């Protein structure tokens, strides 16, 4: 799926009015967004959740830019478990299960984000440097490999990295919002360090929210001609290529849903309202999708609606777990397995579709090779006939 997405970041040259782009540019973002919406369930305020379900949701913590910490010592572990039982706030339980102090959630998430960004920027600088080097050194051995200039090749890879960078930024909205809201809510104390952390978290939230809204405004002001430029499509195409031109700013709605979801999971601690807020937000978003129909293809719309239905079902199951009694293990076990089953079923559907696409790709490649071989055979036979016709007068 990642390979198909990277391939789709290199759009073919099309006419000005053709903004549809490759059809598989939306699949990876939809899939990862679904996994993030499942991962955020790990922050649900469930008192004594079913252990396999908690481990299942915690396994997606890397999608939230949170890497599991080292195992604490036995006495501190018992103390953490005791405090976790007293405090039913989901994100605190999540931090305890990951062996991360809750005061470090904000720093660790942003550190992981900056590490990922730094690695991608280094890769971008490498490709740009190689493209510049090969463009300045002409020669048949330096800039020609099978009639494809190396400079153009590295420039295309540079555009792919930039397009992937934009996509990673969109995927970072939900987790960074969650940890920033939590940091802002727990840092309201007289100490200077906590006050600075609170101010920084609030500033970050303003930047993230403003970026979500600003991206929509920028796209809305663009003309069809400007959005059809090759470099614009390669870098920012993940935001609008799979949207109809009148709905080119709809990406802001999707980003705001992720922003609100992250804020709800870390800013609402009451089990009776936390999951209901998520159900309301995603239900409203699904209704908007059905009414507006912003996507280019019906398949994209169908998959997006299906994903939202599964999200809502999982949130309802988590709400039922939160409302169940603390010692009602059977109910929590049943609800947890149903939620895990729905998640695995949707992941399997994405996996099967990817396998089908790979199979079609291989079949097309084989057909192309066979067609090339047949054309080469016909060409050889034609050349032989022409040679024989030229030899006949000489033999006579």
Tab-separated table of C-alpha atoms in Angstrom:
chain	number	residue	atom	x	y	z
A	1	UNK	CA	0.000	0.000	0.000
A	2	UNK	CA	2.890	2.346	0.756
A	3	UNK	CA	4.457	1.503	-2.611
A	4	UNK	CA	1.220	2.309	-4.441
A	5	UNK	CA	0.956	5.600	-2.550
A	6	UNK	CA	4.535	6.607	-3.402
A	7	UNK	CA	3.883	5.728	-7.041
A	8	UNK	CA	0.723	7.831	-7.022
A	9	UNK	CA	2.732	10.831	-5.802
A	10	UNK	CA	4.234	11.026	-9.317
A	11	UNK	CA	1.146	12.068	-11.299
A	12	UNK	CA	1.238	11.728	-15.086
A	13	UNK	CA	0.946	14.896	-17.155
A	14	UNK	CA	-2.737	15.593	-17.808
A	15	UNK	CA	-4.868	18.360	-19.142
A	16	UNK	CA	-5.739	21.406	-17.093
A	17	UNK	CA	-9.238	20.219	-16.291
A	18	UNK	CA	-8.223	16.740	-15.118
A	19	UNK	CA	-7.701	16.843	-11.359
A	20	UNK	CA	-8.729	13.279	-10.565
A	21	UNK	CA	-5.192	11.965	-10.275
A	22	UNK	CA	-4.244	8.390	-9.520
A	23	UNK	CA	-7.061	6.476	-7.830
A	24	UNK	CA	-4.868	4.937	-5.120
A	25	UNK	CA	-3.617	8.203	-3.636
A	26	UNK	CA	-6.361	8.105	-0.976
A	27	UNK	CA	-6.068	4.501	0.216
A	28	UNK	CA	-3.026	4.817	2.488
A	29	UNK	CA	-4.296	8.013	4.226
A	30	UNK	CA	-7.710	6.429	4.820
A	31	UNK	CA	-6.116	3.245	6.169
A	32	UNK	CA	-3.714	5.018	8.523
A	33	UNK	CA	-6.417	7.409	9.707
A	34	UNK	CA	-8.582	4.414	10.588
A	35	UNK	CA	-5.717	2.843	12.550
A	36	UNK	CA	-5.172	6.129	14.378
A	37	UNK	CA	-8.858	6.277	15.275
A	38	UNK	CA	-8.498	2.762	16.693
A	39	UNK	CA	-5.288	3.691	18.516
A	40	UNK	CA	-6.945	6.678	20.162
A	41	UNK	CA	-9.348	4.238	21.853
A	42	UNK	CA	-6.408	3.328	24.112
A	43	UNK	CA	-7.061	6.687	25.806
A	44	UNK	CA	-10.705	5.827	26.543
A	45	UNK	CA	-11.777	6.226	30.165
A	46	UNK	CA	-12.564	2.580	30.913
A	47	UNK	CA	-12.146	1.433	34.497
A	48	UNK	CA	-10.231	-1.889	34.510
A	49	UNK	CA	-10.489	-2.605	30.752
A	50	UNK	CA	-10.191	-6.136	29.404
A	51	UNK	CA	-6.437	-6.822	29.231
A	52	UNK	CA	-6.202	-8.264	25.661
A	53	UNK	CA	-8.252	-5.340	24.331
A	54	UNK	CA	-5.970	-2.849	26.109
A	55	UNK	CA	-2.881	-4.590	24.706
A	56	UNK	CA	-4.453	-4.587	21.245
A	57	UNK	CA	-5.075	-0.833	21.247
A	58	UNK	CA	-1.709	-0.115	22.880
A	59	UNK	CA	0.039	-1.916	20.007
A	60	UNK	CA	-0.912	1.015	17.747
A	61	UNK	CA	0.755	3.566	20.040
A	62	UNK	CA	3.501	4.216	17.458
A	63	UNK	CA	0.804	5.748	15.249
A	64	UNK	CA	0.316	8.309	18.024
A	65	UNK	CA	4.065	9.148	18.061
A	66	UNK	CA	4.410	7.449	21.447
A	67	UNK	CA	7.071	4.759	21.887
A	68	UNK	CA	6.720	2.405	24.837
A	69	UNK	CA	9.114	3.168	27.677
A	70	UNK	CA	11.321	0.827	29.676
A	71	UNK	CA	9.733	-1.389	32.310
A	72	UNK	CA	9.770	0.270	35.749
A	73	UNK	CA	10.862	-1.432	38.945
A	74	UNK	CA	8.398	-3.645	40.830
A	75	UNK	CA	7.537	-1.239	43.691
A	76	UNK	CA	6.960	1.717	41.385
A	77	UNK	CA	4.926	-0.518	39.064
A	78	UNK	CA	2.563	-1.440	41.880
A	79	UNK	CA	2.254	2.209	42.818
A	80	UNK	CA	1.430	3.135	39.248
A	81	UNK	CA	-1.230	0.419	39.021
A	82	UNK	CA	-2.784	1.632	42.253
A	83	UNK	CA	-2.903	5.219	41.009
A	84	UNK	CA	-4.321	4.015	37.697
A	85	UNK	CA	-7.171	2.287	39.502
A	86	UNK	CA	-7.938	5.463	41.433
A	87	UNK	CA	-7.842	7.737	38.367
A	88	UNK	CA	-10.148	6.646	35.547
A	89	UNK	CA	-8.819	9.231	33.110
A	90	UNK	CA	-8.035	7.281	29.974
A	91	UNK	CA	-4.910	9.038	28.754
A	92	UNK	CA	-3.297	8.611	32.177
A	93	UNK	CA	-4.038	4.888	32.125
A	94	UNK	CA	-2.600	4.759	28.620
A	95	UNK	CA	0.620	6.422	29.800
A	96	UNK	CA	0.933	3.985	32.700
A	97	UNK	CA	0.510	0.969	30.427
A	98	UNK	CA	3.244	2.330	28.140
A	99	UNK	CA	5.546	2.940	31.138
A	100	UNK	CA	5.662	6.651	30.299
A	101	UNK	CA	5.266	9.301	33.022
A	102	UNK	CA	2.255	11.413	32.163
A	103	UNK	CA	4.346	14.579	32.409
A	104	UNK	CA	6.505	13.219	29.557
A	105	UNK	CA	3.713	12.464	27.068
A	106	UNK	CA	3.905	15.900	25.470
A	107	UNK	CA	7.700	15.875	25.177
A	108	UNK	CA	7.970	12.284	23.925
A	109	UNK	CA	5.289	12.687	21.260
A	110	UNK	CA	6.775	15.881	19.898
A	111	UNK	CA	10.303	14.446	20.068
A	112	UNK	CA	9.210	11.451	17.992
A	113	UNK	CA	7.493	13.801	15.538
A	114	UNK	CA	10.610	15.947	15.119
A	115	UNK	CA	12.804	12.858	14.688
A	116	UNK	CA	10.571	11.645	11.849
A	117	UNK	CA	10.531	15.096	10.279
A	118	UNK	CA	14.320	15.415	10.569
A	119	UNK	CA	14.871	12.053	8.889
A	120	UNK	CA	12.586	13.000	6.006
A	121	UNK	CA	14.223	16.416	5.631
A	122	UNK	CA	17.672	14.809	5.526
A	123	UNK	CA	16.446	12.464	2.822
A	124	UNK	CA	15.011	15.442	0.956
A	125	UNK	CA	18.325	17.306	1.164
A	126	UNK	CA	20.140	14.212	-0.104
A	127	UNK	CA	17.923	13.876	-3.175
A	128	UNK	CA	18.107	17.609	-3.903
A	129	UNK	CA	21.888	17.527	-3.601
A	130	UNK	CA	22.195	14.552	-5.947
A	131	UNK	CA	19.848	16.176	-8.445
A	132	UNK	CA	21.930	19.350	-8.394
A	133	UNK	CA	25.171	17.397	-8.762
A	134	UNK	CA	24.036	15.386	-11.789
A	135	UNK	CA	22.497	18.436	-13.441
A	136	UNK	CA	25.850	20.259	-13.290
A	137	UNK	CA	27.978	17.356	-14.522
A	138	UNK	CA	27.087	16.467	-18.069
A	139	UNK	CA	28.355	13.398	-19.801
A	140	UNK	CA	27.146	10.062	-21.105
A	141	UNK	CA	28.357	8.207	-18.000
A	142	UNK	CA	27.041	10.618	-15.410
A	143	UNK	CA	23.658	11.827	-16.495
A	144	UNK	CA	22.447	9.042	-18.768
A	145	UNK	CA	21.202	5.667	-17.514
A	146	UNK	CA	18.984	3.913	-20.050
A	147	UNK	CA	18.135	7.279	-21.598
A	148	UNK	CA	16.727	8.615	-18.281
A	149	UNK	CA	18.663	11.523	-16.760
A	150	UNK	CA	19.718	10.910	-13.169
A	151	UNK	CA	19.043	14.535	-12.319
A	152	UNK	CA	15.390	14.225	-13.295
A	153	UNK	CA	15.139	10.932	-11.442
A	154	UNK	CA	16.413	12.378	-8.160
A	155	UNK	CA	14.263	15.463	-8.619
A	156	UNK	CA	11.189	13.230	-8.897
A	157	UNK	CA	12.202	11.376	-5.747
A	158	UNK	CA	12.606	14.725	-4.032
A	159	UNK	CA	9.027	15.584	-4.972
A	160	UNK	CA	7.872	12.214	-3.646
A	161	UNK	CA	9.550	12.886	-0.304
A	162	UNK	CA	7.897	16.304	-0.127
A	163	UNK	CA	4.513	14.763	-0.892
A	164	UNK	CA	5.057	12.118	1.792
A	165	UNK	CA	6.102	14.861	4.203
A	166	UNK	CA	2.805	16.681	3.656
A	167	UNK	CA	0.901	13.435	4.245
A	168	UNK	CA	2.786	12.752	7.518
A	169	UNK	CA	1.904	16.257	8.686
A	170	UNK	CA	-1.789	15.514	8.134
A	171	UNK	CA	-1.479	12.248	10.075
A	172	UNK	CA	0.164	14.081	12.990
A	173	UNK	CA	-2.881	16.250	13.712
A	174	UNK	CA	-4.740	13.754	15.927
A	175	UNK	CA	-1.896	12.516	18.193
A	176	UNK	CA	-0.227	15.900	18.647
A	177	UNK	CA	-3.570	17.500	19.456
A	178	UNK	CA	-4.305	14.825	22.064
A	179	UNK	CA	-1.025	15.224	23.958
A	180	UNK	CA	-1.125	19.028	23.659
A	181	UNK	CA	-4.648	19.273	25.096
A	182	UNK	CA	-3.659	16.950	27.937
A	183	UNK	CA	-0.522	18.981	28.637
A	184	UNK	CA	-2.512	22.213	28.664
A	185	UNK	CA	-5.096	20.760	31.065
A	186	UNK	CA	-2.640	19.291	33.611
A	187	UNK	CA	-0.052	22.096	33.473
A	188	UNK	CA	-2.266	24.703	35.116
A	189	UNK	CA	-0.157	25.070	38.262
A	190	UNK	CA	1.724	27.945	39.948
A	191	UNK	CA	5.159	26.494	39.125
A	192	UNK	CA	7.068	28.284	36.393
A	193	UNK	CA	7.968	25.153	34.418
A	194	UNK	CA	4.386	23.909	34.273
A	195	UNK	CA	3.154	27.363	33.282
A	196	UNK	CA	5.629	27.441	30.406
A	197	UNK	CA	4.504	23.973	29.305
A	198	UNK	CA	0.877	25.070	29.419
A	199	UNK	CA	1.577	28.173	27.339
A	200	UNK	CA	3.574	26.136	24.828
A	201	UNK	CA	0.810	23.530	24.541
A	202	UNK	CA	-1.829	26.213	23.971
A	203	UNK	CA	0.343	27.870	21.319
A	204	UNK	CA	0.813	24.516	19.588
A	205	UNK	CA	-2.944	23.915	19.570
A	206	UNK	CA	-3.514	27.323	18.002
A	207	UNK	CA	-0.939	26.545	15.308
A	208	UNK	CA	-2.423	23.105	14.548
A	209	UNK	CA	-5.988	24.405	14.416
A	210	UNK	CA	-4.969	27.403	12.340
A	211	UNK	CA	-3.097	25.166	9.905
A	212	UNK	CA	-6.159	22.951	9.435
A	213	UNK	CA	-8.357	25.948	8.659
A	214	UNK	CA	-5.672	27.775	6.685
A	215	UNK	CA	-5.036	24.841	4.363
A	216	UNK	CA	-8.703	24.862	3.373
A	217	UNK	CA	-8.684	28.599	2.746
A	218	UNK	CA	-5.545	28.375	0.605
A	219	UNK	CA	-6.995	25.567	-1.502
A	220	UNK	CA	-10.310	27.400	-1.855
A	221	UNK	CA	-8.551	30.454	-3.310
A	222	UNK	CA	-6.612	28.430	-5.880
A	223	UNK	CA	-7.734	28.208	-9.481
A	224	UNK	CA	-8.139	25.000	-11.423
A	225	UNK	CA	-5.092	25.892	-13.503
A	226	UNK	CA	-2.825	26.446	-10.488
A	227	UNK	CA	-3.866	23.148	-8.890
A	228	UNK	CA	-3.110	21.310	-12.141
A	229	UNK	CA	0.604	22.169	-12.108
A	230	UNK	CA	2.861	19.141	-11.860
A	231	UNK	CA	4.889	20.246	-8.826
A	232	UNK	CA	1.778	21.343	-6.935
A	233	UNK	CA	0.080	18.005	-7.549
A	234	UNK	CA	3.174	16.027	-6.599
A	235	UNK	CA	3.697	17.868	-3.287
A	236	UNK	CA	0.197	18.835	-2.126
A	237	UNK	CA	-1.863	16.405	-4.184
A	238	UNK	CA	-2.696	14.280	-1.145
A	239	UNK	CA	-4.845	17.181	0.072
A	240	UNK	CA	-7.043	17.698	-2.984
A	241	UNK	CA	-6.372	15.330	-5.902
A	242	UNK	CA	-9.092	12.897	-4.857
A	243	UNK	CA	-11.617	15.676	-4.261
A	244	UNK	CA	-13.858	17.231	-6.862
A	245	UNK	CA	-12.751	20.738	-7.737
A	246	UNK	CA	-15.788	22.490	-6.143
A	247	UNK	CA	-14.974	20.598	-2.906
A	248	UNK	CA	-11.193	21.068	-3.059
A	249	UNK	CA	-11.164	22.608	0.451
A	250	UNK	CA	-12.876	19.605	2.062
A	251	UNK	CA	-9.550	18.344	3.407
A	252	UNK	CA	-9.892	20.977	6.127
A	253	UNK	CA	-13.084	19.285	7.337
A	254	UNK	CA	-11.307	15.936	7.599
A	255	UNK	CA	-8.384	17.505	9.463
A	256	UNK	CA	-10.728	19.277	11.878
A	257	UNK	CA	-12.454	15.964	12.638
A	258	UNK	CA	-9.064	14.553	13.623
A	259	UNK	CA	-8.297	17.686	15.638
A	260	UNK	CA	-11.571	17.502	17.569
A	261	UNK	CA	-11.206	13.739	18.098
A	262	UNK	CA	-7.799	14.199	19.697
A	263	UNK	CA	-9.093	17.009	21.888
A	264	UNK	CA	-12.097	14.961	23.009
A	265	UNK	CA	-10.017	11.948	24.033
A	266	UNK	CA	-7.647	13.950	26.208
A	267	UNK	CA	-9.900	16.796	27.316
A	268	UNK	CA	-13.027	14.930	28.410
A	269	UNK	CA	-12.499	12.612	31.350
A	270	UNK	CA	-16.052	11.487	32.088
A	271	UNK	CA	-16.676	7.989	30.700
A	272	UNK	CA	-20.343	8.800	30.080
A	273	UNK	CA	-19.524	11.664	27.699
A	274	UNK	CA	-16.092	10.944	26.231
A	275	UNK	CA	-17.102	8.273	23.724
A	276	UNK	CA	-20.459	9.912	23.040
A	277	UNK	CA	-18.641	13.011	21.837
A	278	UNK	CA	-16.593	10.897	19.440
A	279	UNK	CA	-19.708	9.119	18.174
A	280	UNK	CA	-21.375	12.488	17.570
A	281	UNK	CA	-18.378	13.977	15.754
A	282	UNK	CA	-17.814	10.992	13.472
A	283	UNK	CA	-21.542	10.501	12.906
A	284	UNK	CA	-21.864	14.112	11.771
A	285	UNK	CA	-18.796	13.722	9.551
A	286	UNK	CA	-20.264	10.595	7.945
A	287	UNK	CA	-23.529	12.439	7.306
A	288	UNK	CA	-21.614	15.274	5.630
A	289	UNK	CA	-19.796	12.744	3.440
A	290	UNK	CA	-23.052	11.186	2.280
A	291	UNK	CA	-24.720	14.542	1.578
A	292	UNK	CA	-21.811	16.453	0.025
A	293	UNK	CA	-20.133	13.504	-1.780
A	294	UNK	CA	-16.838	15.396	-2.197
A	295	UNK	CA	-14.699	12.585	-3.606
A	296	UNK	CA	-13.969	11.898	-7.245
A	297	UNK	CA	-14.698	8.169	-7.163
A	298	UNK	CA	-17.627	6.320	-5.631
A	299	UNK	CA	-15.212	3.712	-4.276
A	300	UNK	CA	-13.460	6.348	-2.178
A	301	UNK	CA	-16.810	7.523	-0.809
A	302	UNK	CA	-17.951	3.981	-0.029
A	303	UNK	CA	-14.725	3.110	1.786
A	304	UNK	CA	-14.767	6.375	3.751
A	305	UNK	CA	-18.357	5.774	4.885
A	306	UNK	CA	-17.538	2.159	5.797
A	307	UNK	CA	-14.544	3.284	7.852
A	308	UNK	CA	-16.661	5.826	9.723
A	309	UNK	CA	-19.316	3.188	10.419
A	310	UNK	CA	-16.672	0.904	11.920
A	311	UNK	CA	-15.239	3.817	13.930
A	312	UNK	CA	-18.658	4.616	15.362
A	313	UNK	CA	-19.291	0.946	16.163
A	314	UNK	CA	-15.959	0.668	18.003
A	315	UNK	CA	-16.652	3.850	19.972
A	316	UNK	CA	-20.085	2.534	20.958
A	317	UNK	CA	-18.514	-0.724	22.126
A	318	UNK	CA	-15.988	1.232	24.191
A	319	UNK	CA	-18.810	3.297	25.673
A	320	UNK	CA	-20.551	0.070	26.682
A	321	UNK	CA	-17.324	-1.138	28.310
A	322	UNK	CA	-17.028	2.113	30.230
A	323	UNK	CA	-20.608	1.794	31.494
A	324	UNK	CA	-20.165	-1.849	32.543
A	325	UNK	CA	-19.454	-2.703	36.158
A	326	UNK	CA	-15.831	-2.936	37.261
A	327	UNK	CA	-16.084	-6.666	38.009
A	328	UNK	CA	-18.173	-7.508	34.911
A	329	UNK	CA	-15.331	-9.242	33.100
A	330	UNK	CA	-17.583	-11.259	30.780
A	331	UNK	CA	-19.253	-8.174	29.290
A	332	UNK	CA	-15.960	-6.350	28.806
A	333	UNK	CA	-14.418	-9.458	27.269
A	334	UNK	CA	-17.256	-9.864	24.761
A	335	UNK	CA	-17.290	-6.184	23.807
A	336	UNK	CA	-13.499	-6.112	23.507
A	337	UNK	CA	-13.390	-9.106	21.182
A	338	UNK	CA	-16.131	-7.634	18.990
A	339	UNK	CA	-14.179	-4.365	18.670
A	340	UNK	CA	-10.976	-6.244	17.838
A	341	UNK	CA	-12.852	-8.381	15.319
A	342	UNK	CA	-14.244	-5.335	13.512
A	343	UNK	CA	-10.783	-3.788	13.348
A	344	UNK	CA	-9.160	-6.963	12.014
A	345	UNK	CA	-11.964	-7.419	9.473
A	346	UNK	CA	-11.470	-3.957	7.988
A	347	UNK	CA	-7.682	-4.377	7.979
A	348	UNK	CA	-8.150	-7.684	6.149
A	349	UNK	CA	-10.327	-5.979	3.523
A	350	UNK	CA	-7.613	-3.397	2.866
A	351	UNK	CA	-5.037	-6.191	2.698
A	352	UNK	CA	-7.083	-8.222	0.209
A	353	UNK	CA	-7.629	-5.162	-1.993
A	354	UNK	CA	-3.885	-4.506	-1.999
A	355	UNK	CA	-3.214	-8.117	-3.017
A	356	UNK	CA	-5.749	-7.816	-5.842
A	357	UNK	CA	-4.051	-4.640	-7.074
A	358	UNK	CA	-0.656	-6.337	-6.970
A	359	UNK	CA	-2.061	-9.261	-8.951
A	360	UNK	CA	-3.505	-6.946	-11.591
A	361	UNK	CA	-0.193	-5.105	-11.774
A	362	UNK	CA	1.698	-8.345	-12.385
A	363	UNK	CA	-0.798	-9.491	-15.023
A	364	UNK	CA	-0.524	-6.167	-16.853
A	365	UNK	CA	3.263	-6.384	-16.708
A	366	UNK	CA	3.237	-9.909	-18.148
A	367	UNK	CA	0.839	-8.859	-20.906
A	368	UNK	CA	3.093	-5.931	-21.730
A	369	UNK	CA	6.150	-8.193	-21.910
A	370	UNK	CA	4.300	-10.655	-24.152
A	371	UNK	CA	3.151	-7.820	-26.405
A	372	UNK	CA	6.719	-6.536	-26.668
A	373	UNK	CA	8.022	-10.003	-27.554
A	374	UNK	CA	5.364	-10.441	-30.235
A	375	UNK	CA	6.145	-7.031	-31.715
A	376	UNK	CA	9.848	-7.887	-31.760
A	377	UNK	CA	9.153	-11.219	-33.511
A	378	UNK	CA	6.974	-9.546	-36.143
A	379	UNK	CA	9.643	-6.913	-36.693
A	380	UNK	CA	12.305	-9.584	-37.227
A	381	UNK	CA	10.122	-11.487	-39.687
A	382	UNK	CA	9.423	-8.287	-41.643
A	383	UNK	CA	13.123	-7.500	-41.795
A	384	UNK	CA	13.925	-11.002	-43.033
A	385	UNK	CA	11.300	-10.749	-45.795
A	386	UNK	CA	12.693	-7.382	-46.893
A	387	UNK	CA	16.213	-8.811	-46.979
A	388	UNK	CA	15.097	-11.776	-49.096
A	389	UNK	CA	13.351	-9.477	-51.590
A	390	UNK	CA	16.553	-7.469	-51.971
A	391	UNK	CA	18.607	-10.613	-52.603
A	392	UNK	CA	16.357	-12.068	-55.352
A	393	UNK	CA	17.534	-9.735	-58.184
A	394	UNK	CA	21.144	-10.466	-57.293
A	395	UNK	CA	20.580	-14.230	-57.430
A	396	UNK	CA	18.784	-13.955	-60.761
